[in-house]
Short mmCIF file of C-alpha atoms in Angstrom, two decimals:
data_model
loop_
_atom_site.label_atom_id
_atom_site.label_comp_id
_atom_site.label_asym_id
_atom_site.label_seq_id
_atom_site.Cartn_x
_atom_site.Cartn_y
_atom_site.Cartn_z
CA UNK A 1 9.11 6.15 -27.21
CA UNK A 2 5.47 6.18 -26.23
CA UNK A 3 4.74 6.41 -22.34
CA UNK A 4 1.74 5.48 -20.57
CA UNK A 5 -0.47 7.86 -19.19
CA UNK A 6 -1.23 7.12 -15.48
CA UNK A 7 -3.16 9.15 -13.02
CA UNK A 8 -0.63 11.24 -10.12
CA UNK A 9 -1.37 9.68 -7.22
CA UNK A 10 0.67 11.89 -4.37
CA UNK A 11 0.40 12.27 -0.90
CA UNK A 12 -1.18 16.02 -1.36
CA UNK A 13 -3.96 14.28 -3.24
CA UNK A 14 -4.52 11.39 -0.49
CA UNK A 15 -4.95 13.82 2.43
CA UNK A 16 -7.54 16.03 0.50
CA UNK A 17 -9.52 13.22 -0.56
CA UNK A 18 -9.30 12.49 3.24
CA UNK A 19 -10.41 15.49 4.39
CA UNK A 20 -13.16 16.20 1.82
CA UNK A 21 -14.32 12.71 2.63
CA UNK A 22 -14.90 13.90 6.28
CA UNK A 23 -16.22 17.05 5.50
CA UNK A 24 -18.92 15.51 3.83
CA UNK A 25 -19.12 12.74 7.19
CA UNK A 26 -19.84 16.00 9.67
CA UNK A 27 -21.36 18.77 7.20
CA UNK A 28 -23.93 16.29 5.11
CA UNK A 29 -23.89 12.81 6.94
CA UNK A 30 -22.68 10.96 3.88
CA UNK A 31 -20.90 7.90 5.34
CA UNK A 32 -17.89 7.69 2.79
CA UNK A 33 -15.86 8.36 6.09
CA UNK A 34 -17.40 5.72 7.89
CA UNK A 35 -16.54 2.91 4.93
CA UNK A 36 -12.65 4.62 5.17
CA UNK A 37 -12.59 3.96 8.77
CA UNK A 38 -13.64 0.12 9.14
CA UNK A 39 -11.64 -0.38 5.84
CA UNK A 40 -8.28 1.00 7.27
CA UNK A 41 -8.94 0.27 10.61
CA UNK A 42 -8.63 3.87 11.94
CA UNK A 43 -10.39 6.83 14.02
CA UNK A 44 -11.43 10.26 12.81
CA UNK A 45 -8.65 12.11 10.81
CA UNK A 46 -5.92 12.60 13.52
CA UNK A 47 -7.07 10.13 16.06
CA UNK A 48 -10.26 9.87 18.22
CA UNK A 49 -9.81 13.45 19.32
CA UNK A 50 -11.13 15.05 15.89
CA UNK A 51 -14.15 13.82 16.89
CA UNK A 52 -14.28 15.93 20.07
CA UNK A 53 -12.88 18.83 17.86
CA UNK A 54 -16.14 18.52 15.59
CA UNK A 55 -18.50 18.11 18.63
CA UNK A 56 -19.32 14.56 18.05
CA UNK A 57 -19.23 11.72 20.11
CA UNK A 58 -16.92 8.79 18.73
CA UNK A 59 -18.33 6.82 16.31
CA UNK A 60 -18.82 3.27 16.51
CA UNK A 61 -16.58 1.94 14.03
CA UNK A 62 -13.92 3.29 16.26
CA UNK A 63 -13.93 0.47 18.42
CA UNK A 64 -12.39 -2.78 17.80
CA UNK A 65 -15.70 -4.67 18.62
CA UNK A 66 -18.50 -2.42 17.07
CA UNK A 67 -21.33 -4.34 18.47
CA UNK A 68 -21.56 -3.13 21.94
CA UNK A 69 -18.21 -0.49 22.33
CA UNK A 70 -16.77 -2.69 24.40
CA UNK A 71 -13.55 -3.12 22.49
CA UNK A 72 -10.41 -0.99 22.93
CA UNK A 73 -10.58 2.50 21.49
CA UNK A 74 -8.54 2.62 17.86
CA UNK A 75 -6.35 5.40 18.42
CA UNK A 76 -4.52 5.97 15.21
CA UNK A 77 -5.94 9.05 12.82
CA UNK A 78 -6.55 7.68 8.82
CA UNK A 79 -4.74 10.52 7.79
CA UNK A 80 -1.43 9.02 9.73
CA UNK A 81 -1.95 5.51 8.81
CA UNK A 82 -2.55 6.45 5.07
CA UNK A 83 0.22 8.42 4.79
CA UNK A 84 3.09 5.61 6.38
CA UNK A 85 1.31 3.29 4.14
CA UNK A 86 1.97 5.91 0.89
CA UNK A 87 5.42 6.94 1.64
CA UNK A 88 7.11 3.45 1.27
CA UNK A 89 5.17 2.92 -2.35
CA UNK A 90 6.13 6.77 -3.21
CA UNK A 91 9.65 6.29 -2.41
CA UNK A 92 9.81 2.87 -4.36
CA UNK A 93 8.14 4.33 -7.52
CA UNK A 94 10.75 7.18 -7.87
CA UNK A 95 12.90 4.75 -7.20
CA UNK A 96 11.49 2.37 -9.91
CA UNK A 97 11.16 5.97 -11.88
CA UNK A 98 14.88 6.56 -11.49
CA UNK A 99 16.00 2.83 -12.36
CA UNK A 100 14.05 3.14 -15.89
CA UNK A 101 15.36 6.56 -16.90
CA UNK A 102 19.01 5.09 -15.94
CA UNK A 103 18.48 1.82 -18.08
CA UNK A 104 16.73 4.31 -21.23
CA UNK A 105 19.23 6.17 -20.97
CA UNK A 106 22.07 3.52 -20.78
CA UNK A 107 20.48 2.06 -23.81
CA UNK A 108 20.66 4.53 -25.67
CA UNK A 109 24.35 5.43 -25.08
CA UNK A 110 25.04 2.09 -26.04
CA UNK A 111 23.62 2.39 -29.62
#
């Protein structure tokens, strides 16, 4: 039986992308970070405070309204919020994973 070859997409490799993405953000001002942030709806990698860590003042896209800061802070890190967002889909594909090697393997028992 042929399988498909698909990419490993695991937790590890979120939270490096993460981090490399803000690397780049404080070290060479590339604004991957920034797009990550108003995407997900978060703040700096652990919450407003890595900011602070880094010497920076918050950045803009922190806030809820961006225009003048005068919406509520966004407290929740990416890193956080993208990893309760992965867990439930890791857990259901090794689930999914599981199920298919059961079936396979039920199949070919039968035969």
């Amino acid at each position: 039986m042929d399988y498909c070859s698909v990419p490993q997409i695991s937790l590890r490799n979120t939270t490096e992308f993460l981090n490399t993405a803000w690397w780049k953000f404080t070290e060479q001002n590339e604004t991957v970070w920034i797009d990550i942030q108003v995407k997900l709806k978060c703040c700096g990698l652990e919450g407003p405070a890595t900011y602070l860590e880094y010497m920076r003042k918050v950045h803009p896209t922190c806030y809820t309204n961006q225009s003048d800061l005068a919406g509520s802070l966004i407290t929740r890190g990416c890193e956080k919020l993208l990893s309760d967002k992965f867990f439930p889909l890791y857990l259901l594909a090794n689930f999914l994973s599981y199920l298919a090697l059961g079936l396979e393997y039920e199949e070919d028992v039968e035969s």
